[in-house]
């Protein structure tokens, strides 16, 4: 197993390289960019150009033209455009820029945001608590509810419990998470009825002055509604997957043999069926976790004013903030690949008969 782990860790490097190459090529081919955006703002009479360049654009205009009069109607001087390209690093050939990016990423140095004036690593670390909270609690609650519920539905297949529980989770699945979030705000967060939960942020303004118990309570108080809004639509897929997986195993001959030997229902389910039925569920864990961790909670972050990685990545793509785009992409991919390795190791824990050492790559 140790040799298999080393091989999988070694494969992370070419995988990351391939993903970065593909996305770098897409970015080069995509129209628009930070340089084009800045030039368009200056030509559009936006003298207060956004980002860290705001204070220097007027100075460069004054230097290049000899006066403080804005020259948007006359076109921008070539030397000003050259300085804009140098500011964003676009004065170098694409191959050189990509090579510099790879060298920096090897040491987890992602550069600085074009428009926020801060290091990308600092931005990611600042947003991690929100994403970790939403992703961890959502995944944990979804699995703790869906797996036992799916097992029970498989055992009680065709009974009234199976029918009404299926109806409930399908209705929850049909309601978009952002719509359910708005409903929770209207009902429980001071919208029109009750004012039991806060509407913004992950903690209160007086967080630092609270006791340790008060901090835990305040944190759970803030995270409750966003977590409920995320998980309400995620029960259906995992519950039905668990149910169908257990139904498939229950119908097999070894289960009938175990029942004929006089074993109890729980012994058959959790000693024999569970190990085989859970493999397909474990296989989907990395994708489910990464989806909730990052991209799956974008609208929830926006509705509840939570500054997470999903919202950061989306805003960066819209603004063509390439250092943040590639930095978050690098982190997302790395975590996803490591979680895939963890899921393989979990296979062995659930079913020791699985031996990845004999697999050929």
mmCIF file of C-alpha atoms in Angstrom, residues 165-176 232 236:
data_model
loop_
_atom_site.group_PDB
_atom_site.id
_atom_site.type_symbol
_atom_site.label_atom_id
_atom_site.label_comp_id
_atom_site.label_asym_id
_atom_site.label_seq_id
_atom_site.Cartn_x
_atom_site.Cartn_y
_atom_site.Cartn_z
ATOM 1 C CA UNK A 165 -39.792 9.435 2.843
ATOM 2 C CA UNK A 166 -39.115 9.214 -0.910
ATOM 3 C CA UNK A 167 -41.759 11.884 -1.527
ATOM 4 C CA UNK A 168 -40.206 14.160 1.095
ATOM 5 C CA UNK A 169 -36.648 13.935 -0.196
ATOM 6 C CA UNK A 170 -37.750 14.354 -3.828
ATOM 7 C CA UNK A 171 -39.618 17.529 -2.901
ATOM 8 C CA UNK A 172 -36.504 18.780 -1.114
ATOM 9 C CA UNK A 173 -34.398 17.911 -4.155
ATOM 10 C CA UNK A 174 -36.769 19.816 -6.454
ATOM 11 C CA UNK A 175 -36.411 23.051 -4.463
ATOM 12 C CA UNK A 176 -33.268 25.004 -5.498
ATOM 13 C CA UNK A 232 -31.802 20.184 1.894
ATOM 14 C CA UNK A 236 -32.075 12.715 -2.387
#
